């Protein structure tokens, strides 16, 4: 293997909990909610799938279905889709829905998995190129910089910048071209079987990890080092 492509959310980084997300925005806006109401609102937002990088909607309203399917193809669609489902949940101030969306793009809302730095650094030491391929509607580069991982990434391929999203093989092809590698010499690592599995159509190897809380997944990325070594 000459290169490894990584997904972002649920693979290298994990978003904060829905309650932490809501609590941070309420604190920033100076709005107070009694604890039972805050907990209930957080549960409702999670059920709605309102937090990007969080749980999927339990029941997606029909009016959002078409937009939801292509939400990662532009910044505008991404914001509209997530704030749209968020607005299904009553909050004390309607402006909170946009504030919540803005919060999820902050580096402080994200935590790298415990073994992410070690694995990325080891790949760099071995001369293995690294790319990040993400279905996303905003620039995640500041997240990597803030957490000290940007130095280990050679290329970022973000769906909204290319108007296409995984599992479209063309997005993985863009990443391989950016790294100057043949797809058959590339390993794609992600947590979504359908989306990240699209790399297999190009001939890339594919390895999956589970999208779990950071505290529950201390070393799931380490097998990547063995897989690359085995080719």
PDB file of C-alpha atoms in Angstrom:
ATOM      1  CA  UNK A   1       0.000   0.000   0.000  1.00  0.00           C
ATOM      2  CA  UNK A   2       1.264   3.458  -0.934  1.00  0.00           C
ATOM      3  CA  UNK A   3      -1.523   5.529   0.625  1.00  0.00           C
ATOM      4  CA  UNK A   4      -4.372   5.464   3.124  1.00  0.00           C
ATOM      5  CA  UNK A   5      -7.589   7.441   2.794  1.00  0.00           C
ATOM      6  CA  UNK A   6      -9.523   8.175   5.974  1.00  0.00           C
ATOM      7  CA  UNK A   7     -13.075   9.264   6.572  1.00  0.00           C
ATOM      8  CA  UNK A   8     -13.452  12.108   9.098  1.00  0.00           C
ATOM      9  CA  UNK A   9     -16.462  11.818  11.398  1.00  0.00           C
ATOM     10  CA  UNK A  10     -16.692   8.524  13.248  1.00  0.00           C
ATOM     11  CA  UNK A  11     -13.301   7.436  11.930  1.00  0.00           C
ATOM     12  CA  UNK A  12     -10.596   9.916  12.948  1.00  0.00           C
ATOM     13  CA  UNK A  13     -12.765  12.288  15.002  1.00  0.00           C
ATOM     14  CA  UNK A  14     -15.964  12.109  17.029  1.00  0.00           C
ATOM     15  CA  UNK A  15     -18.432  14.967  17.520  1.00  0.00           C
ATOM     16  CA  UNK A  16     -19.432  15.932  21.059  1.00  0.00           C
ATOM     17  CA  UNK A  17     -22.636  14.565  22.576  1.00  0.00           C
ATOM     18  CA  UNK A  18     -25.928  16.188  21.637  1.00  0.00           C
ATOM     19  CA  UNK A  19     -26.395  17.444  25.191  1.00  0.00           C
ATOM     20  CA  UNK A  20     -22.907  18.993  25.245  1.00  0.00           C
ATOM     21  CA  UNK A  21     -23.625  20.596  21.854  1.00  0.00           C
ATOM     22  CA  UNK A  22     -26.873  22.168  23.047  1.00  0.00           C
ATOM     23  CA  UNK A  23     -25.448  23.147  26.428  1.00  0.00           C
ATOM     24  CA  UNK A  24     -22.506  24.983  24.806  1.00  0.00           C
ATOM     25  CA  UNK A  25     -24.783  27.010  22.526  1.00  0.00           C
ATOM     26  CA  UNK A  26     -27.151  27.926  25.341  1.00  0.00           C
ATOM     27  CA  UNK A  27     -24.168  29.085  27.389  1.00  0.00           C
ATOM     28  CA  UNK A  28     -22.776  31.144  24.492  1.00  0.00           C
ATOM     29  CA  UNK A  29     -26.132  32.815  23.827  1.00  0.00           C
ATOM     30  CA  UNK A  30     -26.930  33.411  27.498  1.00  0.00           C
ATOM     31  CA  UNK A  31     -30.163  31.419  27.366  1.00  0.00           C
ATOM     32  CA  UNK A  32     -31.011  29.355  30.433  1.00  0.00           C
ATOM     33  CA  UNK A  33     -33.113  26.208  30.359  1.00  0.00           C
ATOM     34  CA  UNK A  34     -34.110  24.136  33.385  1.00  0.00           C
ATOM     35  CA  UNK A  35     -32.196  20.853  33.376  1.00  0.00           C
ATOM     36  CA  UNK A  36     -35.234  18.653  32.597  1.00  0.00           C
ATOM     37  CA  UNK A  37     -36.122  20.854  29.592  1.00  0.00           C
ATOM     38  CA  UNK A  38     -32.508  20.892  28.390  1.00  0.00           C
ATOM     39  CA  UNK A  39     -32.282  17.104  28.582  1.00  0.00           C
ATOM     40  CA  UNK A  40     -35.587  16.708  26.752  1.00  0.00           C
ATOM     41  CA  UNK A  41     -34.554  19.143  24.010  1.00  0.00           C
ATOM     42  CA  UNK A  42     -31.249  17.284  23.569  1.00  0.00           C
ATOM     43  CA  UNK A  43     -33.086  13.982  23.218  1.00  0.00           C
ATOM     44  CA  UNK A  44     -35.449  15.487  20.663  1.00  0.00           C
ATOM     45  CA  UNK A  45     -32.577  16.969  18.624  1.00  0.00           C
ATOM     46  CA  UNK A  46     -30.801  13.621  18.621  1.00  0.00           C
ATOM     47  CA  UNK A  47     -33.943  11.817  17.533  1.00  0.00           C
ATOM     48  CA  UNK A  48     -34.378  14.343  14.715  1.00  0.00           C
ATOM     49  CA  UNK A  49     -30.800  13.784  13.529  1.00  0.00           C
ATOM     50  CA  UNK A  50     -30.149  17.507  13.853  1.00  0.00           C
ATOM     51  CA  UNK A  51     -26.457  17.340  14.760  1.00  0.00           C
ATOM     52  CA  UNK A  52     -24.078  16.775  11.819  1.00  0.00           C
ATOM     53  CA  UNK A  53     -21.794  13.885  12.663  1.00  0.00           C
ATOM     54  CA  UNK A  54     -24.303  12.588  15.197  1.00  0.00           C
ATOM     55  CA  UNK A  55     -27.163  10.135  15.050  1.00  0.00           C
ATOM     56  CA  UNK A  56     -29.219   9.731  11.902  1.00  0.00           C
ATOM     57  CA  UNK A  57     -32.853  10.902  11.980  1.00  0.00           C
ATOM     58  CA  UNK A  58     -35.152   8.312  13.489  1.00  0.00           C
ATOM     59  CA  UNK A  59     -37.963   9.522  11.211  1.00  0.00           C
ATOM     60  CA  UNK A  60     -37.029  11.883   8.407  1.00  0.00           C
ATOM     61  CA  UNK A  61     -39.940  14.133   7.366  1.00  0.00           C
ATOM     62  CA  UNK A  62     -40.918  13.534   3.747  1.00  0.00           C
ATOM     63  CA  UNK A  63     -40.303  17.170   2.814  1.00  0.00           C
ATOM     64  CA  UNK A  64     -36.612  16.791   3.639  1.00  0.00           C
ATOM     65  CA  UNK A  65     -35.991  13.432   1.948  1.00  0.00           C
ATOM     66  CA  UNK A  66     -34.777  14.735  -1.406  1.00  0.00           C
ATOM     67  CA  UNK A  67     -32.491  17.369   0.089  1.00  0.00           C
ATOM     68  CA  UNK A  68     -31.198  14.976   2.745  1.00  0.00           C
ATOM     69  CA  UNK A  69     -30.026  12.509   0.111  1.00  0.00           C
ATOM     70  CA  UNK A  70     -27.717  15.101  -1.496  1.00  0.00           C
ATOM     71  CA  UNK A  71     -26.973  17.274   1.546  1.00  0.00           C
ATOM     72  CA  UNK A  72     -23.201  16.807   1.309  1.00  0.00           C
ATOM     73  CA  UNK A  73     -22.920  18.132  -2.240  1.00  0.00           C
ATOM     74  CA  UNK A  74     -22.825  21.813  -1.241  1.00  0.00           C
ATOM     75  CA  UNK A  75     -22.446  24.030   1.809  1.00  0.00           C
ATOM     76  CA  UNK A  76     -25.910  25.462   1.211  1.00  0.00           C
ATOM     77  CA  UNK A  77     -27.617  22.076   1.045  1.00  0.00           C
ATOM     78  CA  UNK A  78     -25.786  20.852   4.128  1.00  0.00           C
ATOM     79  CA  UNK A  79     -26.868  23.792   6.265  1.00  0.00           C
ATOM     80  CA  UNK A  80     -30.430  23.741   4.927  1.00  0.00           C
ATOM     81  CA  UNK A  81     -30.827  20.016   5.575  1.00  0.00           C
ATOM     82  CA  UNK A  82     -29.546  20.040   9.141  1.00  0.00           C
ATOM     83  CA  UNK A  83     -31.165  23.287  10.253  1.00  0.00           C
ATOM     84  CA  UNK A  84     -34.366  22.086   8.600  1.00  0.00           C
ATOM     85  CA  UNK A  85     -34.601  18.935  10.687  1.00  0.00           C
ATOM     86  CA  UNK A  86     -33.390  20.867  13.733  1.00  0.00           C
ATOM     87  CA  UNK A  87     -36.317  23.259  13.400  1.00  0.00           C
ATOM     88  CA  UNK A  88     -38.693  20.349  13.921  1.00  0.00           C
ATOM     89  CA  UNK A  89     -37.664  20.645  17.586  1.00  0.00           C
ATOM     90  CA  UNK A  90     -39.077  23.653  19.513  1.00  0.00           C
ATOM     91  CA  UNK A  91     -36.338  25.721  21.167  1.00  0.00           C
ATOM     92  CA  UNK A  92     -36.676  28.911  23.249  1.00  0.00           C
ATOM     93  CA  UNK A  93     -35.231  31.081  20.462  1.00  0.00           C
ATOM     94  CA  UNK A  94     -35.494  30.208  16.720  1.00  0.00           C
ATOM     95  CA  UNK A  95     -31.974  31.623  16.215  1.00  0.00           C
ATOM     96  CA  UNK A  96     -30.616  28.709  18.225  1.00  0.00           C
ATOM     97  CA  UNK A  97     -30.989  26.371  15.257  1.00  0.00           C
ATOM     98  CA  UNK A  98     -28.433  28.290  13.205  1.00  0.00           C
ATOM     99  CA  UNK A  99     -26.245  28.725  16.276  1.00  0.00           C
ATOM    100  CA  UNK A 100     -26.255  24.966  16.785  1.00  0.00           C
ATOM    101  CA  UNK A 101     -25.217  24.406  13.186  1.00  0.00           C
ATOM    102  CA  UNK A 102     -22.387  26.932  13.581  1.00  0.00           C
ATOM    103  CA  UNK A 103     -21.251  25.236  16.796  1.00  0.00           C
ATOM    104  CA  UNK A 104     -20.710  21.868  15.150  1.00  0.00           C
ATOM    105  CA  UNK A 105     -18.085  23.389  12.823  1.00  0.00           C
ATOM    106  CA  UNK A 106     -15.913  24.561  15.715  1.00  0.00           C
ATOM    107  CA  UNK A 107     -12.768  22.505  16.444  1.00  0.00           C
ATOM    108  CA  UNK A 108     -13.744  22.372  20.112  1.00  0.00           C
ATOM    109  CA  UNK A 109     -16.831  20.354  19.178  1.00  0.00           C
ATOM    110  CA  UNK A 110     -14.619  17.512  17.922  1.00  0.00           C
ATOM    111  CA  UNK A 111     -12.285  15.074  19.655  1.00  0.00           C
ATOM    112  CA  UNK A 112      -9.789  12.845  17.843  1.00  0.00           C
ATOM    113  CA  UNK A 113      -9.934   9.153  18.654  1.00  0.00           C
ATOM    114  CA  UNK A 114      -7.168   8.179  21.109  1.00  0.00           C
ATOM    115  CA  UNK A 115      -5.055   6.349  18.529  1.00  0.00           C
ATOM    116  CA  UNK A 116      -5.565   8.772  15.622  1.00  0.00           C
ATOM    117  CA  UNK A 117      -2.384  10.781  16.193  1.00  0.00           C
ATOM    118  CA  UNK A 118      -0.229   7.680  16.641  1.00  0.00           C
ATOM    119  CA  UNK A 119      -1.541   5.997  13.506  1.00  0.00           C
ATOM    120  CA  UNK A 120      -1.247   9.120  11.337  1.00  0.00           C
ATOM    121  CA  UNK A 121       2.247   9.879  12.632  1.00  0.00           C
ATOM    122  CA  UNK A 122       3.404   6.306  12.057  1.00  0.00           C
ATOM    123  CA  UNK A 123       2.094   6.342   8.500  1.00  0.00           C
ATOM    124  CA  UNK A 124       4.012   9.578   7.880  1.00  0.00           C
ATOM    125  CA  UNK A 125       7.187   8.005   9.307  1.00  0.00           C
ATOM    126  CA  UNK A 126       6.752   5.039   6.972  1.00  0.00           C
ATOM    127  CA  UNK A 127       6.362   7.293   3.945  1.00  0.00           C
ATOM    128  CA  UNK A 128       2.701   6.365   3.405  1.00  0.00           C
ATOM    129  CA  UNK A 129       0.620   9.182   1.903  1.00  0.00           C
ATOM    130  CA  UNK A 130      -2.567  10.125   3.778  1.00  0.00           C
ATOM    131  CA  UNK A 131      -5.768  11.650   2.454  1.00  0.00           C
ATOM    132  CA  UNK A 132      -9.043  12.578   4.137  1.00  0.00           C
ATOM    133  CA  UNK A 133     -12.196  11.934   2.104  1.00  0.00           C
ATOM    134  CA  UNK A 134     -15.329  13.243   3.772  1.00  0.00           C
ATOM    135  CA  UNK A 135     -18.990  13.753   3.008  1.00  0.00           C
ATOM    136  CA  UNK A 136     -19.332  17.192   4.547  1.00  0.00           C
ATOM    137  CA  UNK A 137     -20.652  20.696   3.919  1.00  0.00           C
ATOM    138  CA  UNK A 138     -17.867  22.798   5.466  1.00  0.00           C
ATOM    139  CA  UNK A 139     -14.093  23.080   5.683  1.00  0.00           C
ATOM    140  CA  UNK A 140     -12.799  20.632   8.278  1.00  0.00           C
ATOM    141  CA  UNK A 141      -9.127  21.612   7.868  1.00  0.00           C
ATOM    142  CA  UNK A 142      -9.215  23.917  10.942  1.00  0.00           C
ATOM    143  CA  UNK A 143     -10.298  20.926  13.064  1.00  0.00           C
ATOM    144  CA  UNK A 144      -7.165  19.019  12.058  1.00  0.00           C
ATOM    145  CA  UNK A 145      -4.963  22.081  12.601  1.00  0.00           C
ATOM    146  CA  UNK A 146      -6.413  22.835  16.031  1.00  0.00           C
ATOM    147  CA  UNK A 147      -5.831  19.258  17.189  1.00  0.00           C
ATOM    148  CA  UNK A 148      -2.333  19.040  15.719  1.00  0.00           C
ATOM    149  CA  UNK A 149      -3.101  16.449  13.029  1.00  0.00           C
ATOM    150  CA  UNK A 150      -2.913  18.595   9.898  1.00  0.00           C
ATOM    151  CA  UNK A 151       0.824  17.935   9.488  1.00  0.00           C
ATOM    152  CA  UNK A 152       0.056  14.263   8.808  1.00  0.00           C
ATOM    153  CA  UNK A 153      -2.489  14.830   6.025  1.00  0.00           C
ATOM    154  CA  UNK A 154      -1.332  15.239   2.423  1.00  0.00           C
ATOM    155  CA  UNK A 155      -4.709  15.934   0.801  1.00  0.00           C
ATOM    156  CA  UNK A 156      -8.289  16.742   1.781  1.00  0.00           C
ATOM    157  CA  UNK A 157     -11.111  15.773  -0.563  1.00  0.00           C
ATOM    158  CA  UNK A 158     -14.376  17.201   0.732  1.00  0.00           C
ATOM    159  CA  UNK A 159     -17.667  16.423  -0.964  1.00  0.00           C
ATOM    160  CA  UNK A 160     -19.041  19.964  -0.929  1.00  0.00           C
ATOM    161  CA  UNK A 161     -15.939  21.259  -2.727  1.00  0.00           C
ATOM    162  CA  UNK A 162     -16.470  18.821  -5.604  1.00  0.00           C
ATOM    163  CA  UNK A 163     -20.267  18.649  -5.869  1.00  0.00           C
ATOM    164  CA  UNK A 164     -20.325  14.889  -5.356  1.00  0.00           C
ATOM    165  CA  UNK A 165     -20.457  12.618  -2.349  1.00  0.00           C
ATOM    166  CA  UNK A 166     -19.467   9.121  -1.305  1.00  0.00           C
ATOM    167  CA  UNK A 167     -20.068   6.394  -2.392  1.00  0.00           C
ATOM    168  CA  UNK A 168     -19.491   8.005  -5.818  1.00  0.00           C
ATOM    169  CA  UNK A 169     -16.175   6.471  -6.962  1.00  0.00           C
ATOM    170  CA  UNK A 170     -15.227   9.759  -8.595  1.00  0.00           C
ATOM    171  CA  UNK A 171     -14.623  11.337  -5.192  1.00  0.00           C
ATOM    172  CA  UNK A 172     -12.136   8.616  -4.261  1.00  0.00           C
ATOM    173  CA  UNK A 173     -10.532   8.989  -7.682  1.00  0.00           C
ATOM    174  CA  UNK A 174      -9.963  12.689  -6.955  1.00  0.00           C
ATOM    175  CA  UNK A 175      -8.184  11.709  -3.733  1.00  0.00           C
ATOM    176  CA  UNK A 176      -5.999   9.123  -5.445  1.00  0.00           C
ATOM    177  CA  UNK A 177      -5.057  11.624  -8.130  1.00  0.00           C
ATOM    178  CA  UNK A 178      -4.249  14.261  -5.495  1.00  0.00           C
ATOM    179  CA  UNK A 179      -1.889  11.810  -3.807  1.00  0.00           C
ATOM    180  CA  UNK A 180      -0.455  10.569  -7.105  1.00  0.00           C
ATOM    181  CA  UNK A 181      -1.232   6.915  -6.367  1.00  0.00           C
ATOM    182  CA  UNK A 182      -2.909   4.044  -8.139  1.00  0.00           C
ATOM    183  CA  UNK A 183      -6.241   3.131  -6.468  1.00  0.00           C
ATOM    184  CA  UNK A 184      -5.222  -0.506  -6.182  1.00  0.00           C
ATOM    185  CA  UNK A 185      -2.373   0.611  -3.901  1.00  0.00           C
ATOM    186  CA  UNK A 186      -4.731   2.508  -1.581  1.00  0.00           C
ATOM    187  CA  UNK A 187      -6.590   1.537   1.588  1.00  0.00           C
ATOM    188  CA  UNK A 188      -9.806   3.399   2.462  1.00  0.00           C
ATOM    189  CA  UNK A 189     -10.680   3.480   6.179  1.00  0.00           C
ATOM    190  CA  UNK A 190     -14.161   4.530   7.275  1.00  0.00           C
ATOM    191  CA  UNK A 191     -17.172   3.772   9.441  1.00  0.00           C
ATOM    192  CA  UNK A 192     -19.926   3.757   6.801  1.00  0.00           C
ATOM    193  CA  UNK A 193     -20.246   0.506   4.867  1.00  0.00           C
ATOM    194  CA  UNK A 194     -22.148   2.030   1.967  1.00  0.00           C
ATOM    195  CA  UNK A 195     -20.450   5.418   1.676  1.00  0.00           C
ATOM    196  CA  UNK A 196     -16.860   4.452   2.376  1.00  0.00           C
ATOM    197  CA  UNK A 197     -17.271   1.110   0.651  1.00  0.00           C
ATOM    198  CA  UNK A 198     -17.619   3.008  -2.627  1.00  0.00           C
ATOM    199  CA  UNK A 199     -13.813   3.066  -2.831  1.00  0.00           C
ATOM    200  CA  UNK A 200     -13.859  -0.644  -3.660  1.00  0.00           C
ATOM    201  CA  UNK A 201     -15.319   0.154  -7.083  1.00  0.00           C
ATOM    202  CA  UNK A 202     -11.952   1.724  -7.960  1.00  0.00           C
ATOM    203  CA  UNK A 203     -10.000  -1.256  -6.689  1.00  0.00           C
ATOM    204  CA  UNK A 204      -9.049   0.258  -3.321  1.00  0.00           C
ATOM    205  CA  UNK A 205      -8.848  -1.932  -0.262  1.00  0.00           C
ATOM    206  CA  UNK A 206     -11.447  -1.035   2.356  1.00  0.00           C
ATOM    207  CA  UNK A 207     -11.314  -1.328   6.146  1.00  0.00           C
ATOM    208  CA  UNK A 208     -14.161  -0.404   8.484  1.00  0.00           C
ATOM    209  CA  UNK A 209     -14.195   0.842  12.067  1.00  0.00           C
ATOM    210  CA  UNK A 210     -17.184   1.309  14.354  1.00  0.00           C
ATOM    211  CA  UNK A 211     -18.577   4.807  14.950  1.00  0.00           C
ATOM    212  CA  UNK A 212     -18.443   4.765  18.740  1.00  0.00           C
ATOM    213  CA  UNK A 213     -17.771   7.312  21.503  1.00  0.00           C
ATOM    214  CA  UNK A 214     -14.108   8.176  21.959  1.00  0.00           C
ATOM    215  CA  UNK A 215     -13.960   6.539  25.381  1.00  0.00           C
ATOM    216  CA  UNK A 216     -15.258   3.259  23.937  1.00  0.00           C
ATOM    217  CA  UNK A 217     -12.864   3.011  20.989  1.00  0.00           C
ATOM    218  CA  UNK A 218      -9.257   3.423  22.136  1.00  0.00           C
ATOM    219  CA  UNK A 219      -7.381   1.474  19.470  1.00  0.00           C
ATOM    220  CA  UNK A 220      -9.596   0.553  16.500  1.00  0.00           C
ATOM    221  CA  UNK A 221      -7.356   2.419  14.030  1.00  0.00           C
ATOM    222  CA  UNK A 222      -4.156   0.571  14.917  1.00  0.00           C
ATOM    223  CA  UNK A 223      -4.908  -2.462  12.679  1.00  0.00           C
ATOM    224  CA  UNK A 224      -4.521  -0.077   9.728  1.00  0.00           C
ATOM    225  CA  UNK A 225      -0.765  -0.148  10.309  1.00  0.00           C
ATOM    226  CA  UNK A 226      -0.731  -3.938   9.928  1.00  0.00           C
ATOM    227  CA  UNK A 227      -2.946  -3.856   6.865  1.00  0.00           C
ATOM    228  CA  UNK A 228      -0.680  -1.329   5.140  1.00  0.00           C
ATOM    229  CA  UNK A 229       2.350  -3.395   6.055  1.00  0.00           C
ATOM    230  CA  UNK A 230       0.769  -6.507   4.543  1.00  0.00           C
ATOM    231  CA  UNK A 231      -0.209  -4.669   1.361  1.00  0.00           C
TER     232      UNK A 231
END
